Amino acid sequence: MATKKEETVSMVDTFREFKETKNIDRTTLVSVLEESFRNVLAKIFGSDENFDVIVNPDKGDFEIYRNRMVVADGEVEDENKQIALSEAQKIEPDYEEGEELSERVDFTKFGRRAILNLRQTLASKILELEHDSLYNKYKDRVGQIVSGEVYQMWKREVLLVDDENNELILPKAEQIPADQYRKGETIRAVILRVDNENNNPKIILSRTNPLFLQRLLEAEVPEINDGLISIKRIARMPGERAKIAVESYDERIDPVGACVGVKGSRVHGIVRELCNENIDVINYTSNTKLFIQRALSPAKVSSITIDDENRKAEVFLKPEEVSLAIGRGGLNIKLASMLTEYTIDVFREVADGEDEEDIYLDEFADEIDQWVIDAIKSIGLDTAKAVLKAPREMLVEKADLEEETVDHLLNVLSAEFEQ
């Protein structure tokens, strides 16, 4: 059995453990501690109405007093609220009937079970308050950037802690593919959402959401913060490339130049933060044709046909511009479509007298590996007939391809025209 001294130590430890609880203001903590004591007293005595509980978090102690009415010997009906005159006079000889006796209660006398009960009650209430505090702290901060220290790394997520040791979660799907984390390092992310299922808040972060890039830009470009420049649209392929459309409300300010900075000074830090994600900044316009034309930069568009009803656009370019419009792995055209919210189809402009039945290499992606197509395009050949007209040796040497690969490529392209 535990000695009285051990129970007293346990009681003090219990109190001190909870009095320094994070994220809970003093008034609330006092209220919770008092309520927890009262819950235990009510279980022991059947009622806590006649008890005074005084909690002092600053000193780390507490006092409990039980108030009972002094009644004549033999007339005690409720031992919790009444005390016989003879018993009262043992405490203080001058007590009389009808007076109230206030007596300090030694909580440790109630034994280990009462102390354990108090600990459980306190733990439950404190945990509930901490959850409420965490939820209230972050629920209105969705969309803001937060910094956290890497605490634990798992296959599906990374666990961070903020400066108050609250847990933040960065799921795998919200991580930039090239991200590499080390325990103890500080990283930044945007607060994507705050889940609170069963009063168990989870702070979900993201480094891939376009909002993260937007917030980084707002921090770097004072004109955005001042409302002189607006970010209208953002399209991202996290860690690879992004396109941003901006608009100036002051004709004296070049929005693209302001966002990029002198020699790219304003975007350099952002590019590093995003694992060398290339950032293209363009001027926004409500003119759909012009916006699509700008979105396909650095390619120069010859003409555009718009189908607003189906949100589709057919873009015609000179042969040498097609590969620029499509981009490596189709990245440029994908981002342009995301930015403009139009499905963009690219067509090669046919010169007078040129055979109109030529076909772009990208249309053979179901039969030819994309890396082979990219290798051929890198030497300036974008169409099937251009490849077929080129010397086989040139395809092998300049595109650095195996002879078998080139032969397969030529067979696939030739078969298309033989049909």
CSV table of C-alpha atoms in Angstrom, one decimal:
chain,number,residue,atom,x,y,z
A,1,MET,CA,0.0,0.0,0.0
A,2,ALA,CA,1.1,3.6,-0.7
A,3,THR,CA,2.1,5.6,2.3
A,4,LYS,CA,0.6,9.0,3.1
A,5,LYS,CA,3.8,10.7,2.1
A,6,GLU,CA,3.8,8.9,-1.3
A,7,GLU,CA,0.2,9.9,-1.8
A,8,THR,CA,1.0,13.5,-1.0
A,9,VAL,CA,3.9,13.5,-3.5
A,10,SER,CA,1.6,12.0,-6.1
A,11,MET,CA,-1.0,14.6,-5.4
A,12,VAL,CA,1.5,17.5,-5.8
A,13,ASP,CA,2.9,15.9,-9.0
A,14,THR,CA,-0.6,15.6,-10.4
A,15,PHE,CA,-1.3,19.3,-9.8
A,16,ARG,CA,2.0,20.5,-11.2
A,17,GLU,CA,1.7,18.3,-14.3
A,18,PHE,CA,-1.4,20.1,-15.4
A,19,LYS,CA,-0.9,23.6,-14.1
A,20,GLU,CA,1.7,24.3,-16.8
A,21,THR,CA,-0.4,22.9,-19.6
A,22,LYS,CA,0.2,24.7,-22.9
A,23,ASN,CA,-2.3,26.8,-24.9
A,24,ILE,CA,-4.7,27.2,-22.0
A,25,ASP,CA,-5.2,30.5,-20.3
A,26,ARG,CA,-5.0,30.9,-16.5
A,27,THR,CA,-8.7,31.5,-15.9
A,28,THR,CA,-9.8,28.4,-17.9
A,29,LEU,CA,-7.2,26.3,-16.2
A,30,VAL,CA,-8.3,27.3,-12.7
A,31,SER,CA,-11.9,26.5,-13.7
A,32,VAL,CA,-11.0,23.1,-15.1
A,33,LEU,CA,-8.9,22.2,-12.0
A,34,GLU,CA,-11.7,23.3,-9.7
A,35,GLU,CA,-14.3,21.4,-11.7
A,36,SER,CA,-12.2,18.3,-11.6
A,37,PHE,CA,-11.8,18.4,-7.8
A,38,ARG,CA,-15.5,18.9,-7.5
A,39,ASN,CA,-16.3,15.9,-9.6
A,40,VAL,CA,-14.2,13.7,-7.4
A,41,LEU,CA,-15.6,15.2,-4.2
A,42,ALA,CA,-19.2,14.6,-5.5
A,43,LYS,CA,-18.4,11.0,-6.1
A,44,ILE,CA,-17.0,10.6,-2.6
A,45,PHE,CA,-19.5,12.6,-0.6
A,46,GLY,CA,-22.5,12.5,-2.9
A,47,SER,CA,-22.5,16.3,-3.3
A,48,ASP,CA,-19.9,19.1,-3.7
A,49,GLU,CA,-22.3,22.0,-2.9
A,50,ASN,CA,-20.9,22.6,0.5
A,51,PHE,CA,-17.2,22.6,-0.5
A,52,ASP,CA,-14.9,25.5,-1.3
A,53,VAL,CA,-12.1,24.7,-3.7
A,54,ILE,CA,-9.3,27.3,-4.0
A,55,VAL,CA,-6.8,26.7,-6.8
A,56,ASN,CA,-3.6,28.7,-7.0
A,57,PRO,CA,-1.7,27.9,-10.3
A,58,ASP,CA,1.0,30.5,-9.6
A,59,LYS,CA,2.1,28.7,-6.4
A,60,GLY,CA,1.2,25.2,-7.7
A,61,ASP,CA,-1.1,24.4,-4.8
A,62,PHE,CA,-4.7,24.2,-3.8
A,63,GLU,CA,-7.0,24.2,-0.7
A,64,ILE,CA,-10.3,22.4,-0.1
A,65,TYR,CA,-12.7,23.3,2.7
A,66,ARG,CA,-15.9,21.5,3.7
A,67,ASN,CA,-18.6,23.6,5.2
A,68,ARG,CA,-21.0,21.9,7.6
A,69,MET,CA,-23.8,23.1,9.9
A,70,VAL,CA,-23.4,22.4,13.6
A,71,VAL,CA,-26.5,20.5,15.0
A,72,ALA,CA,-27.4,18.9,18.3
A,73,ASP,CA,-26.0,15.5,19.1
A,74,GLY,CA,-28.2,12.8,17.6
A,75,GLU,CA,-29.8,15.1,15.0
A,76,VAL,CA,-27.2,14.6,12.2
A,77,GLU,CA,-29.2,13.6,9.1
A,78,ASP,CA,-26.5,14.3,6.5
A,79,GLU,CA,-22.9,13.7,7.6
A,80,ASN,CA,-21.6,15.5,4.6
A,81,LYS,CA,-23.4,18.8,5.4
A,82,GLN,CA,-23.9,18.5,9.2
A,83,ILE,CA,-21.8,17.8,12.2
A,84,ALA,CA,-22.7,17.0,15.8
A,85,LEU,CA,-22.0,19.7,18.4
A,86,SER,CA,-19.8,17.4,20.4
A,87,GLU,CA,-17.7,16.7,17.3
A,88,ALA,CA,-17.5,20.3,16.4
A,89,GLN,CA,-16.3,21.3,19.8
A,90,LYS,CA,-13.5,18.8,19.5
A,91,ILE,CA,-12.2,21.0,16.7
A,92,GLU,CA,-13.0,24.3,18.4
A,93,PRO,CA,-14.5,24.4,21.9
A,94,ASP,CA,-16.7,27.5,21.4
A,95,TYR,CA,-18.8,26.2,18.5
A,96,GLU,CA,-22.6,26.4,19.1
A,97,GLU,CA,-25.6,24.9,17.4
A,98,GLY,CA,-26.6,26.7,14.2
A,99,GLU,CA,-23.1,27.9,13.4
A,100,GLU,CA,-21.3,26.9,10.2
A,101,LEU,CA,-18.1,25.0,10.6
A,102,SER,CA,-15.5,25.3,7.8
A,103,GLU,CA,-12.9,22.6,7.9
A,104,ARG,CA,-9.9,22.1,5.6
A,105,VAL,CA,-9.9,18.8,3.8
A,106,ASP,CA,-6.7,16.8,3.2
A,107,PHE,CA,-7.4,15.3,-0.2
A,108,THR,CA,-4.6,12.7,0.2
A,109,LYS,CA,-6.7,11.1,2.9
A,110,PHE,CA,-9.1,9.9,0.3
A,111,GLY,CA,-6.5,7.5,-1.0
A,112,ARG,CA,-4.9,6.5,-4.2
A,113,ARG,CA,-8.2,5.8,-6.0
A,114,ALA,CA,-9.4,9.4,-5.5
A,115,ILE,CA,-6.1,10.7,-6.7
A,116,LEU,CA,-6.2,8.4,-9.8
A,117,ASN,CA,-9.7,9.5,-10.4
A,118,LEU,CA,-8.6,13.1,-10.3
A,119,ARG,CA,-5.7,12.5,-12.7
A,120,GLN,CA,-8.0,10.8,-15.2
A,121,THR,CA,-10.6,13.6,-14.9
A,122,LEU,CA,-8.0,16.3,-15.3
A,123,ALA,CA,-6.3,14.5,-18.3
A,124,SER,CA,-9.6,14.1,-20.1
A,125,LYS,CA,-10.6,17.7,-19.6
A,126,ILE,CA,-7.2,19.1,-20.4
A,127,LEU,CA,-6.9,17.1,-23.6
A,128,GLU,CA,-10.3,18.3,-24.7
A,129,LEU,CA,-9.3,21.9,-24.0
A,130,GLU,CA,-6.0,21.4,-25.9
A,131,HIS,CA,-7.9,20.1,-28.9
A,132,ASP,CA,-10.2,23.1,-28.7
A,133,SER,CA,-7.3,25.4,-28.4
A,134,LEU,CA,-5.4,23.9,-31.4
A,135,TYR,CA,-8.5,23.9,-33.6
A,136,ASN,CA,-9.3,27.5,-32.7
A,137,LYS,CA,-5.7,28.5,-33.3
A,138,TYR,CA,-5.6,27.1,-36.9
A,139,LYS,CA,-9.2,27.1,-38.2
A,140,ASP,CA,-9.0,30.7,-39.3
A,141,ARG,CA,-5.5,30.4,-40.7
A,142,VAL,CA,-6.3,28.1,-43.6
A,143,GLY,CA,-4.5,29.5,-46.6
A,144,GLN,CA,-1.6,31.0,-44.6
A,145,ILE,CA,2.0,29.9,-44.6
A,146,VAL,CA,3.3,28.2,-41.5
A,147,SER,CA,6.8,27.0,-40.5
A,148,GLY,CA,7.4,23.7,-38.7
A,149,GLU,CA,10.2,21.6,-37.6
A,150,VAL,CA,10.5,18.1,-39.1
A,151,TYR,CA,9.9,15.7,-36.2
A,152,GLN,CA,9.1,12.4,-37.9
A,153,MET,CA,9.1,11.0,-41.4
A,154,TRP,CA,6.9,8.2,-42.6
A,155,LYS,CA,6.2,6.8,-46.1
A,156,ARG,CA,2.8,8.5,-46.4
A,157,GLU,CA,3.4,11.7,-44.5
A,158,VAL,CA,5.8,13.9,-42.6
A,159,LEU,CA,5.1,15.1,-39.1
A,160,LEU,CA,6.1,18.6,-38.2
A,161,VAL,CA,5.8,20.6,-34.9
A,162,ASP,CA,5.2,24.3,-34.6
A,163,ASP,CA,6.8,26.6,-32.0
A,164,GLU,CA,4.3,25.4,-29.4
A,165,ASN,CA,5.0,21.8,-30.1
A,166,ASN,CA,1.6,21.3,-31.9
A,167,GLU,CA,1.6,18.6,-34.5
A,168,LEU,CA,1.2,19.5,-38.2
A,169,ILE,CA,0.8,16.9,-41.0
A,170,LEU,CA,2.3,17.1,-44.5
A,171,PRO,CA,0.9,14.2,-46.5
A,172,LYS,CA,2.9,12.6,-49.3
A,173,ALA,CA,0.5,13.9,-52.0
A,174,GLU,CA,1.1,17.5,-50.8
A,175,GLN,CA,4.9,17.2,-51.0
A,176,ILE,CA,6.9,18.4,-53.9
A,177,PRO,CA,8.4,15.2,-55.6
A,178,ALA,CA,12.0,16.5,-55.1
A,179,ASP,CA,11.5,17.4,-51.5
A,180,GLN,CA,13.9,15.8,-49.1
A,181,TYR,CA,13.5,16.2,-45.4
A,182,ARG,CA,15.9,15.8,-42.4
A,183,LYS,CA,14.8,15.6,-38.8
A,184,GLY,CA,15.1,18.9,-37.1
A,185,GLU,CA,15.1,21.1,-40.2
A,186,THR,CA,12.5,23.9,-40.6
A,187,ILE,CA,10.3,23.9,-43.6
A,188,ARG,CA,7.4,26.1,-44.8
A,189,ALA,CA,4.0,25.1,-46.2
A,190,VAL,CA,0.5,26.5,-46.6
A,191,ILE,CA,-2.3,25.4,-44.3
A,192,LEU,CA,-4.5,23.4,-46.6
A,193,ARG,CA,-7.3,22.5,-44.2
A,194,VAL,CA,-8.1,21.8,-40.5
A,195,ASP,CA,-10.0,18.5,-39.9
A,196,ASN,CA,-11.7,18.1,-36.5
A,197,GLU,CA,-13.3,14.7,-36.5
A,198,ASN,CA,-14.4,13.6,-33.0
A,199,ASN,CA,-12.8,16.8,-31.6
A,200,ASN,CA,-9.4,15.5,-32.7
A,201,PRO,CA,-8.0,18.3,-34.8
A,202,LYS,CA,-5.5,17.6,-37.6
A,203,ILE,CA,-3.7,20.4,-39.3
A,204,ILE,CA,-3.0,19.4,-42.9
A,205,LEU,CA,-0.3,21.3,-44.8
A,206,SER,CA,0.6,21.5,-48.5
A,207,ARG,CA,3.6,22.5,-50.6
A,208,THR,CA,2.1,21.6,-53.9
A,209,ASN,CA,-1.1,23.7,-53.8
A,210,PRO,CA,-1.1,26.9,-56.0
A,211,LEU,CA,-1.9,28.9,-52.9
A,212,PHE,CA,1.5,28.1,-51.5
A,213,LEU,CA,3.2,29.8,-54.5
A,214,GLN,CA,0.7,32.7,-54.3
A,215,ARG,CA,1.6,33.3,-50.6
A,216,LEU,CA,5.3,33.1,-51.3
A,217,LEU,CA,4.9,35.7,-54.1
A,218,GLU,CA,2.8,38.0,-51.8
A,219,ALA,CA,5.6,37.9,-49.3
A,220,GLU,CA,8.3,38.7,-51.9
A,221,VAL,CA,6.5,41.4,-53.9
A,222,PRO,CA,5.4,44.5,-51.9
A,223,GLU,CA,3.2,45.7,-54.8
A,224,ILE,CA,1.0,42.6,-54.4
A,225,ASN,CA,0.7,43.2,-50.6
A,226,ASP,CA,-0.2,46.9,-51.3
A,227,GLY,CA,-2.9,45.9,-53.7
A,228,LEU,CA,-1.3,47.4,-56.8
A,229,ILE,CA,-0.8,44.0,-58.5
A,230,SER,CA,-3.2,41.1,-58.4
A,231,ILE,CA,-2.5,37.4,-59.0
A,232,LYS,CA,-5.3,36.3,-61.3
A,233,ARG,CA,-4.4,32.7,-62.1
A,234,ILE,CA,-1.8,30.1,-61.1
A,235,ALA,CA,-1.1,26.8,-62.7
A,236,ARG,CA,1.6,24.4,-61.2
A,237,MET,CA,3.3,21.2,-61.9
A,238,PRO,CA,5.0,21.1,-58.5
A,239,GLY,CA,8.7,21.0,-58.6
A,240,GLU,CA,8.8,21.3,-62.4
A,241,ARG,CA,7.2,24.5,-63.7
A,242,ALA,CA,4.5,27.0,-63.0
A,243,LYS,CA,2.7,29.8,-64.9
A,244,ILE,CA,1.3,32.8,-63.1
A,245,ALA,CA,-1.0,35.5,-64.6
A,246,VAL,CA,-0.8,38.9,-63.0
A,247,GLU,CA,-2.5,42.2,-63.5
A,248,SER,CA,-1.5,45.7,-62.5
A,249,TYR,CA,-4.0,48.3,-61.2
A,250,ASP,CA,-1.4,51.1,-61.8
A,251,GLU,CA,-0.5,51.7,-65.4
A,252,ARG,CA,2.9,52.9,-64.2
A,253,ILE,CA,3.8,49.5,-62.8
A,254,ASP,CA,4.9,46.5,-65.0
A,255,PRO,CA,3.3,43.6,-63.1
A,256,VAL,CA,5.6,41.0,-64.7
A,257,GLY,CA,8.8,43.0,-64.0
A,258,ALA,CA,7.7,43.7,-60.5
A,259,CYS,CA,7.1,40.0,-59.7
A,260,VAL,CA,10.3,38.8,-61.3
A,261,GLY,CA,12.5,41.5,-60.0
A,262,VAL,CA,15.8,42.8,-61.3
A,263,LYS,CA,17.6,39.9,-62.8
A,264,GLY,CA,15.0,37.6,-61.3
A,265,SER,CA,15.9,38.7,-57.7
A,266,ARG,CA,12.3,38.3,-56.4
A,267,VAL,CA,11.6,34.9,-57.8
A,268,HIS,CA,15.1,33.3,-57.1
A,269,GLY,CA,14.2,32.6,-53.4
A,270,ILE,CA,10.8,31.2,-54.4
A,271,VAL,CA,12.4,28.9,-57.1
A,272,ARG,CA,14.8,27.5,-54.5
A,273,GLU,CA,12.0,27.0,-52.0
A,274,LEU,CA,10.0,25.0,-54.6
A,275,CYS,CA,13.0,22.7,-55.5
A,276,ASN,CA,14.0,24.7,-58.6
A,277,GLU,CA,10.5,24.9,-60.0
A,278,ASN,CA,10.7,27.2,-63.1
A,279,ILE,CA,8.2,30.1,-62.9
A,280,ASP,CA,6.8,31.9,-65.9
A,281,VAL,CA,5.0,35.2,-65.2
A,282,ILE,CA,2.7,36.6,-67.8
A,283,ASN,CA,0.3,39.6,-68.1
A,284,TYR,CA,-3.3,38.6,-67.5
A,285,THR,CA,-6.0,39.8,-70.0
A,286,SER,CA,-9.7,39.1,-70.3
A,287,ASN,CA,-9.1,38.7,-74.1
A,288,THR,CA,-9.2,34.9,-74.4
A,289,LYS,CA,-7.2,34.7,-77.6
A,290,LEU,CA,-4.5,37.0,-76.3
A,291,PHE,CA,-4.4,35.2,-72.9
A,292,ILE,CA,-3.9,31.8,-74.6
A,293,GLN,CA,-1.2,33.3,-76.8
A,294,ARG,CA,0.6,34.6,-73.7
A,295,ALA,CA,0.1,31.4,-71.8
A,296,LEU,CA,1.9,29.4,-74.6
A,297,SER,CA,5.0,31.5,-74.2
A,298,PRO,CA,7.8,31.2,-75.2
A,299,ALA,CA,6.2,29.9,-78.4
A,300,LYS,CA,5.0,32.5,-80.9
A,301,VAL,CA,1.4,31.8,-82.1
A,302,SER,CA,0.4,32.5,-85.7
A,303,SER,CA,-3.4,32.2,-85.3
A,304,ILE,CA,-6.0,30.9,-82.8
A,305,THR,CA,-9.6,29.6,-83.3
A,306,ILE,CA,-11.7,29.7,-80.1
A,307,ASP,CA,-14.7,27.5,-79.2
A,308,ASP,CA,-16.1,29.3,-76.1
A,309,GLU,CA,-19.0,27.0,-75.7
A,310,ASN,CA,-16.8,23.9,-75.3
A,311,ARG,CA,-13.9,25.9,-73.9
A,312,LYS,CA,-11.5,24.7,-76.6
A,313,ALA,CA,-8.9,26.4,-78.6
A,314,GLU,CA,-7.1,25.4,-81.9
A,315,VAL,CA,-3.7,27.1,-82.1
A,316,PHE,CA,-1.6,27.3,-85.3
A,317,LEU,CA,2.1,27.8,-85.2
A,318,LYS,CA,5.1,27.7,-87.5
A,319,PRO,CA,6.9,24.4,-87.5
A,320,GLU,CA,9.8,25.6,-85.4
A,321,GLU,CA,7.5,26.9,-82.7
A,322,VAL,CA,5.5,23.8,-82.2
A,323,SER,CA,8.0,22.1,-79.9
A,324,LEU,CA,8.2,25.2,-77.8
A,325,ALA,CA,4.4,25.4,-77.4
A,326,ILE,CA,4.2,21.8,-76.4
A,327,GLY,CA,7.2,21.8,-74.2
A,328,ARG,CA,9.2,18.9,-72.8
A,329,GLY,CA,6.9,16.1,-72.0
A,330,GLY,CA,4.0,18.3,-73.0
A,331,LEU,CA,4.5,20.4,-69.9
A,332,ASN,CA,4.1,23.9,-71.5
A,333,ILE,CA,0.8,23.1,-73.1
A,334,LYS,CA,-0.6,21.4,-70.0
A,335,LEU,CA,0.2,24.4,-67.9
A,336,ALA,CA,-1.2,26.8,-70.5
A,337,SER,CA,-4.5,24.8,-70.5
A,338,MET,CA,-4.6,24.8,-66.7
A,339,LEU,CA,-4.0,28.5,-66.6
A,340,THR,CA,-6.5,29.6,-69.3
A,341,GLU,CA,-9.0,26.8,-68.4
A,342,TYR,CA,-9.3,26.0,-72.1
A,343,THR,CA,-8.4,22.7,-73.9
A,344,ILE,CA,-5.6,23.7,-76.3
A,345,ASP,CA,-4.8,21.8,-79.5
A,346,VAL,CA,-1.7,22.7,-81.3
A,347,PHE,CA,-1.4,22.5,-85.1
A,348,ARG,CA,1.5,23.1,-87.4
A,349,GLU,CA,1.0,25.9,-89.9
A,350,VAL,CA,1.2,24.6,-93.4
A,351,ALA,CA,3.2,26.7,-95.9
A,352,ASP,CA,2.0,27.1,-99.5
A,353,GLY,CA,2.7,24.1,-101.6
A,354,GLU,CA,3.6,22.0,-98.5
A,355,ASP,CA,1.9,18.6,-98.1
A,356,GLU,CA,-0.9,19.0,-95.6
A,357,GLU,CA,-1.0,15.4,-94.6
A,358,ASP,CA,2.0,15.6,-92.3
A,359,ILE,CA,1.6,14.5,-88.7
A,360,TYR,CA,3.1,15.7,-85.4
A,361,LEU,CA,5.4,13.2,-83.6
A,362,ASP,CA,3.4,13.7,-80.4
A,363,GLU,CA,0.5,12.0,-82.0
A,364,PHE,CA,2.5,8.8,-82.1
A,365,ALA,CA,2.9,8.7,-78.3
A,366,ASP,CA,0.8,5.5,-78.1
A,367,GLU,CA,3.3,3.6,-80.3
A,368,ILE,CA,6.6,5.4,-79.7
A,369,ASP,CA,8.1,6.0,-76.2
A,370,GLN,CA,7.9,9.7,-75.2
A,371,TRP,CA,11.6,9.9,-74.5
A,372,VAL,CA,12.3,8.8,-78.1
A,373,ILE,CA,10.0,11.5,-79.4
A,374,ASP,CA,11.7,14.1,-77.2
A,375,ALA,CA,15.1,13.0,-78.4
A,376,ILE,CA,14.0,13.5,-82.1
A,377,LYS,CA,12.3,16.8,-81.4
A,378,SER,CA,15.5,18.0,-79.6
A,379,ILE,CA,17.3,18.0,-83.0
A,380,GLY,CA,14.6,20.1,-84.6
A,381,LEU,CA,12.4,17.4,-86.2
A,382,ASP,CA,8.7,17.8,-85.1
A,383,THR,CA,6.7,15.9,-87.7
A,384,ALA,CA,6.6,12.4,-89.2
A,385,LYS,CA,7.6,13.5,-92.7
A,386,ALA,CA,10.5,15.6,-91.4
A,387,VAL,CA,11.9,12.5,-89.7
A,388,LEU,CA,11.3,10.3,-92.7
A,389,LYS,CA,13.2,12.8,-94.9
A,390,ALA,CA,16.1,12.9,-92.6
A,391,PRO,CA,19.1,10.6,-93.1
A,392,ARG,CA,19.0,7.5,-90.8
A,393,GLU,CA,22.6,8.1,-89.7
A,394,MET,CA,21.7,11.6,-88.5
A,395,LEU,CA,18.9,10.2,-86.4
A,396,VAL,CA,21.2,7.7,-84.8
A,397,GLU,CA,24.1,10.2,-84.1
A,398,LYS,CA,22.5,13.5,-83.4
A,399,ALA,CA,19.6,12.2,-81.4
A,400,ASP,CA,21.9,9.7,-79.7
A,401,LEU,CA,19.6,6.7,-80.3
A,402,GLU,CA,20.2,3.0,-80.8
A,403,GLU,CA,19.9,1.8,-84.4
A,404,GLU,CA,17.1,-0.6,-83.4
A,405,THR,CA,15.2,2.3,-81.8
A,406,VAL,CA,15.5,4.4,-85.0
A,407,ASP,CA,14.4,1.5,-87.2
A,408,HIS,CA,11.3,1.0,-85.0
A,409,LEU,CA,10.6,4.7,-85.2
A,410,LEU,CA,10.9,4.8,-89.0
A,411,ASN,CA,8.7,1.7,-89.4
A,412,VAL,CA,5.9,3.2,-87.3
A,413,LEU,CA,6.0,6.5,-89.2
A,414,SER,CA,6.2,4.9,-92.6
A,415,ALA,CA,3.3,2.6,-91.8
A,416,GLU,CA,1.1,5.6,-91.1
A,417,PHE,CA,1.5,7.0,-94.6
A,418,GLU,CA,1.2,3.6,-96.3
A,419,GLN,CA,-2.3,3.2,-94.9
